[in-house]
Amino acid sequence: MKTSGLTELEAVMAVARHRSFRAAANDMGVSTSALSHAVAALETRIGVRLFNRTTRSVSLSEAGAQFVNSVAPALSTIQTAIDEAGSFRDSPSGTLRINSSAGAVHRVMPVLIEFSRRYPDVKLDIVTEGRLIDIVVEGFDAGIRLRESVPQDMIAVPFGDRQCFAVVATPAYFSRHKPPRTPDDLRKHQCIRTRMPSGKMFHWEFERHGQMVRVDVDGPMTLDDGALILEAVRSGVGVGYLTEWDVHKDLEAGTLVRVLQAWTPPFDGLALYYPGRRHIPAALRALIDVIREQAEAARSFK
């Protein structure tokens, strides 16, 4: 890893983001040894230790935290200048880092695949996690989440139709248990509970004629992944609370039955979002164009 002052700074920022030399090295596409030498060289040059290292963890020292906070804006300005220069290329290139929930990525994969087909010089680096993060601090170009979850200081590009949640179970389950007519009836049913990324339990939410109802359901299983919840529902374990995205094929095939539809009004769908800064990297601008094109095509098809 041939180092320069800028490369050493990028190495420090990567380790600070990941709290791991190995993960930072993978992110930068270099060896762990080379990355460690780059950080050590900078520490030697400025005469302070930026990281506290043990065999099990890496954390910023007090000096390191102050250094990272001071350097981050300058590096962002430099990256913006590089992006602006790169925007004069005939075709976008480089790496586009996007943070998203796993469920959202599954729904937008056709758009991402089409983007990759059109712009083979752009590498998409998609990181999925349940928690909502600060994409600027964590070094991402953009995020993909439900529109209602997009931070107010971000620019959102909506795509995908509005959606509804769906309360579903197998026909066999409802042959043994009377289908609920109101949300409160769910307290008598075996429900698949959902744990949020924060660790808190998700209360099923309903609305009808302006009346809001939140039900803390009970049941034999608690899961934190939509795909696992769907698998449990399909197996007849109990009632699930999922999005129409997740269950529309099962509903069409008749393998699942939907109840309480009048209590699950539509909500806004997904959005790509990014910082409201002056310059948008060429690759991100191209992805936004593809999203808008696909959305317009979907409206025309209807």
XYZ file of N, CA, C and O in Angstrom, residues 72-225:
616
model
N -12.683 15.043 9.177
C -13.803 14.561 8.367
C -14.355 15.612 7.407
O -14.557 15.313 6.214
N -14.622 16.856 7.838
C -15.143 17.845 6.878
C -14.186 18.134 5.736
O -14.605 18.302 4.590
N -12.878 18.181 6.042
C -11.898 18.460 4.987
C -11.848 17.327 3.968
O -11.790 17.564 2.749
N -11.885 16.101 4.445
C -11.884 14.960 3.520
C -13.148 14.955 2.669
O -13.110 14.601 1.483
N -14.275 15.326 3.267
C -15.516 15.404 2.505
C -15.412 16.438 1.395
O -15.867 16.206 0.267
N -14.777 17.570 1.698
C -14.592 18.607 0.684
C -13.698 18.118 -0.444
O -13.966 18.353 -1.627
N -12.642 17.403 -0.074
C -11.730 16.856 -1.093
C -12.461 15.841 -1.963
O -12.317 15.844 -3.200
N -13.267 14.959 -1.332
C -13.994 13.959 -2.107
C -14.995 14.612 -3.045
O -15.184 14.170 -4.186
N -15.616 15.693 -2.583
C -16.548 16.421 -3.438
C -15.832 16.986 -4.655
O -16.337 16.926 -5.787
N -14.641 17.529 -4.440
C -13.861 18.065 -5.557
C -13.495 16.968 -6.547
O -13.551 17.165 -7.772
N -13.137 15.795 -6.040
C -12.817 14.661 -6.914
C -14.045 14.242 -7.712
O -13.983 13.971 -8.916
N -15.199 14.188 -7.013
C -16.444 13.818 -7.689
C -16.812 14.829 -8.769
O -17.285 14.453 -9.857
N -16.622 16.107 -8.462
C -16.938 17.140 -9.450
C -16.067 17.000 -10.682
O -16.534 17.132 -11.816
N -14.781 16.719 -10.470
C -13.893 16.517 -11.614
C -14.299 15.281 -12.398
O -14.314 15.275 -13.635
N -14.679 14.214 -11.661
C -15.078 12.980 -12.331
C -16.379 13.098 -13.098
O -16.644 12.307 -14.006
N -17.200 14.082 -12.744
C -18.481 14.237 -13.421
C -18.316 14.632 -14.884
O -19.269 14.569 -15.661
N -17.110 15.041 -15.266
C -16.874 15.398 -16.659
C -16.594 14.177 -17.529
O -16.461 14.286 -18.744
N -16.477 12.995 -16.902
C -16.312 11.773 -17.690
C -17.562 11.510 -18.510
O -18.666 11.933 -18.181
N -17.384 10.765 -19.591
C -18.534 10.405 -20.423
C -19.492 9.482 -19.683
O -20.696 9.495 -19.936
N -18.962 8.656 -18.804
C -19.795 7.692 -18.096
C -19.413 7.685 -16.614
O -18.226 7.781 -16.282
N -20.392 7.602 -15.690
C -20.075 7.552 -14.256
C -19.188 6.359 -13.926
O -19.258 5.306 -14.567
N -18.369 6.515 -12.893
C -17.496 5.430 -12.456
C -17.282 5.556 -10.960
O -17.815 6.455 -10.308
N -16.485 4.631 -10.412
C -16.190 4.649 -8.991
C -17.114 3.746 -8.209
O -17.834 2.912 -8.761
N -17.109 3.905 -6.889
C -17.920 3.081 -5.991
C -19.031 3.911 -5.378
O -18.801 5.030 -4.921
N -20.234 3.361 -5.375
C -21.393 4.010 -4.786
C -21.810 3.181 -3.577
O -22.258 2.041 -3.706
N -21.640 3.740 -2.370
C -21.939 3.024 -1.131
C -23.340 3.394 -0.654
O -23.656 4.563 -0.472
N -24.170 2.365 -0.462
C -25.570 2.579 -0.074
C -25.888 1.743 1.158
O -25.556 0.559 1.215
N -26.553 2.364 2.135
C -26.996 1.659 3.331
C -28.509 1.456 3.253
O -29.244 2.360 2.852
N -28.975 0.277 3.635
C -30.396 -0.028 3.495
C -30.789 -1.139 4.450
O -29.937 -1.847 4.987
N -32.070 -1.292 4.658
C -32.569 -2.501 5.315
C -32.578 -3.631 4.295
O -32.648 -3.396 3.081
N -32.505 -4.856 4.785
C -32.486 -6.006 3.873
C -33.770 -6.092 3.063
O -33.752 -6.366 1.857
N -34.897 -5.836 3.718
C -36.174 -5.920 3.012
C -36.271 -4.914 1.889
O -36.779 -5.216 0.811
N -35.773 -3.697 2.126
C -35.824 -2.666 1.090
C -34.984 -3.049 -0.113
O -35.386 -2.848 -1.262
N -33.802 -3.618 0.117
C -32.927 -4.001 -1.001
C -33.590 -5.057 -1.874
O -33.519 -5.009 -3.103
N -34.267 -6.031 -1.240
C -34.955 -7.058 -2.023
C -35.971 -6.426 -2.975
O -36.128 -6.870 -4.118
N -36.613 -5.374 -2.528
C -37.666 -4.761 -3.339
C -37.105 -3.886 -4.451
O -37.778 -3.667 -5.463
N -35.900 -3.357 -4.273
C -35.349 -2.448 -5.293
C -34.271 -3.121 -6.142
O -33.666 -2.465 -6.991
N -34.039 -4.417 -5.950
C -33.005 -5.094 -6.721
C -33.179 -4.950 -8.229
O -32.192 -4.777 -8.948
N -34.400 -5.020 -8.774
C -34.521 -4.834 -10.231
C -33.961 -3.496 -10.707
O -33.335 -3.412 -11.769
N -34.163 -2.436 -9.913
C -33.615 -1.117 -10.277
C -32.094 -1.140 -10.192
O -31.400 -0.613 -11.074
N -31.549 -1.738 -9.141
C -30.102 -1.783 -8.971
C -29.437 -2.623 -10.068
O -28.354 -2.289 -10.559
N -30.092 -3.710 -10.451
C -29.551 -4.558 -11.524
C -29.552 -3.801 -12.849
O -28.590 -3.854 -13.622
N -30.627 -3.079 -13.124
C -30.693 -2.281 -14.349
C -29.616 -1.203 -14.338
O -28.973 -0.940 -15.365
N -29.396 -0.583 -13.195
C -28.350 0.434 -13.082
C -26.975 -0.176 -13.374
O -26.164 0.406 -14.119
N -26.687 -1.337 -12.793
C -25.392 -1.991 -13.018
C -25.210 -2.367 -14.480
O -24.089 -2.324 -15.007
N -26.292 -2.758 -15.134
C -26.194 -3.110 -16.549
C -25.824 -1.887 -17.388
O -25.002 -1.981 -18.308
N -26.392 -0.743 -17.051
C -26.126 0.466 -17.825
C -24.773 1.088 -17.522
O -24.150 1.694 -18.390
N -24.340 0.956 -16.265
C -23.114 1.650 -15.846
C -22.129 0.643 -15.251
O -21.935 0.573 -14.032
N -21.511 -0.164 -16.099
C -20.607 -1.215 -15.603
C -19.360 -0.678 -14.909
O -18.693 -1.439 -14.191
N -19.030 0.602 -15.087
C -17.858 1.167 -14.424
C -18.137 1.596 -12.987
O -17.226 2.026 -12.279
N -19.391 1.505 -12.561
C -19.749 1.855 -11.187
C -19.890 0.575 -10.369
O -20.582 -0.351 -10.764
N -19.227 0.546 -9.224
C -19.354 -0.575 -8.295
C -20.348 -0.204 -7.205
O -20.163 0.790 -6.506
N -21.414 -0.997 -7.080
C -22.392 -0.781 -6.017
C -21.979 -1.561 -4.777
O -21.788 -2.773 -4.830
N -21.819 -0.865 -3.678
C -21.469 -1.488 -2.401
C -22.670 -1.292 -1.472
O -22.887 -0.207 -0.931
N -23.483 -2.349 -1.298
C -24.718 -2.271 -0.533
C -24.509 -2.911 0.837
O -24.110 -4.070 0.925
N -24.771 -2.166 1.884
C -24.682 -2.680 3.247
C -26.087 -2.695 3.847
O -26.772 -1.664 3.850
N -26.536 -3.851 4.326
C -27.884 -3.953 4.891
C -27.809 -4.120 6.398
O -26.977 -4.871 6.913
N -28.677 -3.408 7.096
C -28.783 -3.531 8.545
C -30.120 -2.957 8.980
O -30.706 -2.105 8.304
N -30.615 -3.443 10.100
C -31.922 -3.006 10.558
C -31.924 -1.608 11.134
O -32.867 -0.845 10.939
N -30.849 -1.234 11.841
C -30.828 0.066 12.510
C -30.691 1.196 11.509
O -30.065 1.045 10.461
N -31.261 2.328 11.847
C -31.160 3.523 11.016
C -29.926 4.294 11.446
O -29.801 4.682 12.615
N -28.989 4.527 10.524
C -27.716 5.145 10.868
C -27.598 6.532 10.245
O -28.409 6.930 9.408
N -26.565 7.262 10.635
C -26.202 8.527 9.999
C -25.312 8.187 8.812
O -24.147 7.814 8.983
N -25.841 8.260 7.611
C -25.085 7.808 6.442
C -23.860 8.678 6.177
O -22.880 8.212 5.586
N -23.882 9.934 6.590
C -22.727 10.810 6.385
C -21.581 10.383 7.292
O -20.445 10.195 6.845
N -21.874 10.203 8.572
C -20.849 9.805 9.531
C -20.271 8.440 9.180
O -19.057 8.207 9.309
N -21.123 7.531 8.702
C -20.681 6.169 8.405
C -20.078 6.023 7.007
O -19.697 4.927 6.604
N -20.013 7.107 6.258
C -19.313 7.072 4.979
C -20.097 6.525 3.808
O -19.500 6.003 2.858
N -21.425 6.663 3.824
C -22.252 6.193 2.710
C -22.659 7.369 1.823
O -22.802 8.506 2.289
N -22.859 7.065 0.544
C -23.327 8.090 -0.393
C -24.827 8.297 -0.307
O -25.326 9.397 -0.560
N -25.561 7.228 0.020
C -27.016 7.308 0.044
C -27.576 6.194 0.916
O -26.859 5.267 1.314
N -28.868 6.284 1.199
C -29.562 5.249 1.941
C -30.867 4.909 1.255
O -31.366 5.677 0.422
N -31.441 3.755 1.593
C -32.753 3.353 1.086
C -33.572 2.876 2.275
O -33.193 1.921 2.956
N -34.692 3.564 2.540
C -35.551 3.223 3.672
C -36.991 3.592 3.322
O -37.258 4.207 2.294
N -37.917 3.252 4.215
C -39.270 3.768 4.097
C -39.220 5.295 4.154
O -38.430 5.878 4.903
N -40.061 5.941 3.374
C -40.026 7.411 3.318
C -40.221 8.038 4.684
O -39.619 9.068 5.001
N -41.052 7.426 5.519
C -41.316 8.000 6.839
C -40.093 7.941 7.745
O -40.032 8.640 8.766
N -39.094 7.121 7.372
C -37.892 6.986 8.192
C -36.752 7.881 7.733
O -35.717 7.949 8.404
N -36.909 8.550 6.604
C -35.826 9.378 6.062
C -35.625 10.614 6.945
O -36.594 11.328 7.233
N -34.402 10.881 7.406
C -34.150 12.074 8.225
C -34.550 13.345 7.489
O -34.428 13.443 6.265
N -35.017 14.330 8.246
C -35.555 15.545 7.645
C -34.502 16.366 6.917
O -34.840 17.158 6.031
N -33.226 16.209 7.276
C -32.203 17.009 6.620
C -31.658 16.351 5.354
O -30.676 16.828 4.779
N -32.294 15.276 4.910
C -31.870 14.570 3.706
C -32.816 14.869 2.542
O -33.986 15.209 2.746
N -32.302 14.721 1.328
C -33.128 14.826 0.122
C -33.611 13.425 -0.235
O -32.809 12.494 -0.354
N -34.918 13.249 -0.375
C -35.507 11.934 -0.631
C -36.005 11.835 -2.064
O -36.616 12.767 -2.589
N -35.731 10.702 -2.689
C -36.221 10.410 -4.038
C -37.164 9.214 -3.924
O -36.713 8.066 -3.817
N -38.478 9.437 -3.910
C -39.424 8.326 -3.723
C -39.403 7.371 -4.910
O -39.223 7.783 -6.057
N -39.585 6.104 -4.635
C -39.847 5.144 -5.704
C -40.596 3.954 -5.135
O -40.500 3.629 -3.962
N -41.397 3.358 -5.995
C -42.265 2.275 -5.559
C -43.610 2.818 -5.121
O -43.736 3.967 -4.680
N -44.632 2.014 -5.272
C -45.983 2.414 -4.910
C -46.150 2.506 -3.400
O -45.349 1.973 -2.631
N -47.219 3.176 -2.981
C -47.610 3.124 -1.582
C -47.980 1.678 -1.247
O -48.395 0.913 -2.108
N -47.807 1.311 0.008
C -48.018 -0.060 0.418
C -48.921 -0.140 1.635
O -49.225 0.870 2.280
N -49.357 -1.358 1.942
C -50.143 -1.620 3.145
C -49.494 -2.779 3.897
O -48.834 -3.630 3.294
N -49.694 -2.793 5.197
C -49.381 -4.003 5.937
C -50.522 -4.996 5.744
O -51.646 -4.611 5.414
N -50.236 -6.264 5.936
C -51.238 -7.308 5.755
C -51.149 -8.299 6.914
O -50.051 -8.760 7.262
N -52.294 -8.599 7.503
C -52.373 -9.613 8.556
C -52.780 -10.920 7.883
O -53.853 -11.004 7.278
N -51.930 -11.925 7.975
C -52.134 -13.137 7.178
C -51.869 -14.397 7.997
O -51.140 -14.379 8.991
N -52.465 -15.483 7.536
C -52.199 -16.820 8.062
C -52.625 -17.819 6.994
O -53.235 -17.453 5.982
N -52.344 -19.071 7.215
C -52.719 -20.094 6.242
C -54.220 -20.402 6.345
O -54.833 -20.192 7.401
N -54.812 -20.908 5.265
C -56.217 -21.348 5.346
C -56.433 -22.384 6.443
O -57.467 -22.373 7.123
N -55.447 -23.273 6.619
C -55.584 -24.310 7.640
C -55.642 -23.698 9.038
O -56.404 -24.156 9.902
N -54.835 -22.652 9.264
C -54.857 -21.997 10.572
C -56.243 -21.401 10.841
O -56.812 -21.579 11.927
N -56.791 -20.691 9.856
C -58.090 -20.056 10.067
C -59.236 -21.070 10.069
O -60.350 -20.747 10.499
N -58.990 -22.292 9.621
C -60.026 -23.322 9.753
C -60.115 -23.805 11.201
O -61.148 -24.326 11.624
N -59.012 -23.604 11.951
C -58.993 -24.010 13.361
C -59.271 -22.860 14.311
O -59.611 -23.083 15.476
N -59.072 -21.618 13.829
C -59.243 -20.439 14.673
C -60.142 -19.439 13.952
O -59.935 -19.150 12.767
N -61.104 -18.916 14.646
C -62.025 -17.949 14.053
C -61.262 -16.704 13.613
O -60.551 -16.091 14.414
N -61.369 -16.291 12.334
C -60.633 -15.109 11.867
C -61.004 -13.864 12.664
O -62.180 -13.671 13.022
N -60.047 -13.021 12.982
C -60.340 -11.808 13.754
C -61.163 -10.812 12.943
O -60.953 -10.652 11.741
N -62.075 -10.121 13.618
C -62.889 -9.089 12.960
C -62.420 -7.697 13.352
O -62.695 -6.728 12.660
N -61.727 -7.583 14.469
C -61.151 -6.315 14.914
C -59.729 -6.591 15.393
O -59.382 -7.740 15.727
N -58.885 -5.567 15.448
C -57.516 -5.780 15.936
C -57.465 -6.406 17.330
O -56.577 -7.227 17.611
N -58.402 -6.033 18.218
C -58.384 -6.600 19.573
C -58.575 -8.106 19.570
O -58.123 -8.798 20.492
N -59.234 -8.640 18.534
C -59.427 -10.092 18.445
C -58.105 -10.841 18.308
O -58.040 -12.047 18.585
N -57.055 -10.127 17.876
C -55.758 -10.782 17.702
C -55.183 -11.279 19.021
O -54.317 -12.160 19.036
N -55.656 -10.726 20.141
C -55.149 -11.153 21.446
C -55.514 -12.614 21.726
O -54.908 -13.247 22.601
N -56.489 -13.157 20.977
C -56.891 -14.544 21.150
C -56.144 -15.480 20.198
O -56.381 -16.698 20.221
N -55.273 -14.923 19.377
C -54.606 -15.718 18.338
C -53.127 -15.942 18.640
O -52.510 -15.220 19.424
N -52.581 -16.956 17.964
C -51.151 -17.237 18.017
C -50.464 -16.352 16.970
O -50.582 -16.594 15.759
N -49.766 -15.327 17.409
C -49.159 -14.359 16.487
C -47.631 -14.479 16.503
O -47.029 -14.816 17.527
N -47.038 -14.188 15.360
C -45.579 -14.155 15.248
C -45.128 -12.747 15.609
O -45.372 -11.796 14.871
N -44.464 -12.599 16.739
C -44.065 -11.284 17.214
C -42.809 -10.800 16.489
O -41.990 -11.606 16.019
N -42.660 -9.488 16.418
C -41.531 -8.881 15.706
C -40.684 -8.068 16.678
O -41.199 -7.200 17.377
N -39.378 -8.362 16.701
C -38.440 -7.572 17.505
C -37.758 -6.541 16.604
O -37.239 -6.868 15.543
N -37.744 -5.279 17.025
C -37.129 -4.201 16.270
C -35.611 -4.243 16.421
O -35.082 -4.866 17.356
N -34.867 -3.577 15.504
C -33.402 -3.522 15.632
C -32.929 -2.969 16.968
O -31.858 -3.317 17.449
N -33.743 -2.107 17.593
C -33.389 -1.538 18.900
C -33.530 -2.550 20.031
O -33.072 -2.306 21.147
N -34.176 -3.679 19.742
C -34.441 -4.678 20.765
C -35.848 -4.615 21.317
O -36.300 -5.544 21.991
N -36.573 -3.529 21.047
C -37.937 -3.380 21.521
C -38.897 -4.225 20.676
O -38.636 -4.488 19.512
N -40.015 -4.613 21.277
C -41.022 -5.369 20.557
C -41.872 -4.416 19.725
O -42.228 -3.316 20.185
N -42.188 -4.836 18.515
C -43.021 -4.030 17.627
C -44.490 -4.320 17.904
O -44.921 -5.470 17.879
N -45.263 -3.277 18.175
C -46.709 -3.415 18.359
C -47.404 -3.247 17.012
O -47.143 -2.284 16.295
N -48.271 -4.172 16.681
C -48.965 -4.112 15.398
C -49.868 -2.880 15.367
O -50.635 -2.626 16.314
N -49.815 -2.136 14.273
C -50.514 -0.856 14.177
C -51.657 -0.930 13.164
O -51.498 -1.472 12.069
N -52.793 -0.346 13.551
C -53.981 -0.357 12.705
C -54.649 1.018 12.744
O -54.462 1.799 13.677
N -55.455 1.272 11.706
C -56.196 2.530 11.653
C -57.470 2.323 10.840
O -57.458 1.672 9.787
N -58.567 2.909 11.322
C -59.826 2.861 10.578
C -60.692 4.053 10.995
O -60.906 4.262 12.187
N -61.134 4.806 9.991
C -61.965 5.984 10.240
C -61.305 6.927 11.253
O -61.963 7.493 12.125
N -59.980 7.061 11.123
C -59.255 7.960 12.008
C -58.935 7.383 13.370
O -58.266 8.033 14.190
N -59.392 6.178 13.639
C -59.124 5.534 14.926
C -57.832 4.722 14.847
O -57.716 3.803 14.039
N -56.858 5.057 15.673
C -55.583 4.358 15.715
C -55.604 3.303 16.819
O -56.056 3.569 17.938
N -55.117 2.106 16.487
C -55.061 1.010 17.452
C -53.691 0.351 17.359
O -53.212 0.048 16.265
N -53.035 0.147 18.500
C -51.763 -0.569 18.555
C -51.957 -1.786 19.462
O -52.418 -1.651 20.597
N -51.601 -2.958 18.943
C -51.839 -4.200 19.674
C -50.509 -4.874 19.978
O -49.700 -5.141 19.069
N -50.268 -5.152 21.249
C -49.094 -5.912 21.671
C -49.481 -7.389 21.638
O -49.983 -7.943 22.613
N -49.263 -8.017 20.485
C -49.715 -9.391 20.289
C -48.851 -10.364 21.075
O -47.751 -10.039 21.533
N -49.340 -11.581 21.192
C -48.600 -12.647 21.875
C -48.610 -13.877 20.978
O -49.467 -14.010 20.091
N -47.678 -14.756 21.202
C -47.640 -15.953 20.378
C -46.428 -16.809 20.652
O -45.608 -16.496 21.532
N -46.266 -17.882 19.890
C -45.244 -18.880 20.186
C -43.845 -18.542 19.686
O -42.892 -19.248 20.009
N -43.712 -17.458 18.900
C -42.418 -17.200 18.273
C -42.185 -15.697 18.130
O -43.096 -14.953 17.773
N -40.936 -15.262 18.402
C -40.521 -13.874 18.201
C -39.328 -13.863 17.258
O -38.338 -14.571 17.501
N -39.427 -13.070 16.182
C -38.382 -13.038 15.168
C -38.035 -11.597 14.826
O -38.802 -10.675 15.103
N -36.862 -11.410 14.211
C -36.437 -10.058 13.850
C -36.135 -9.907 12.364
O -35.439 -8.987 11.952
N -36.670 -10.826 11.559
C -36.408 -10.797 10.119
C -37.694 -11.133 9.373
O -38.355 -12.148 9.680
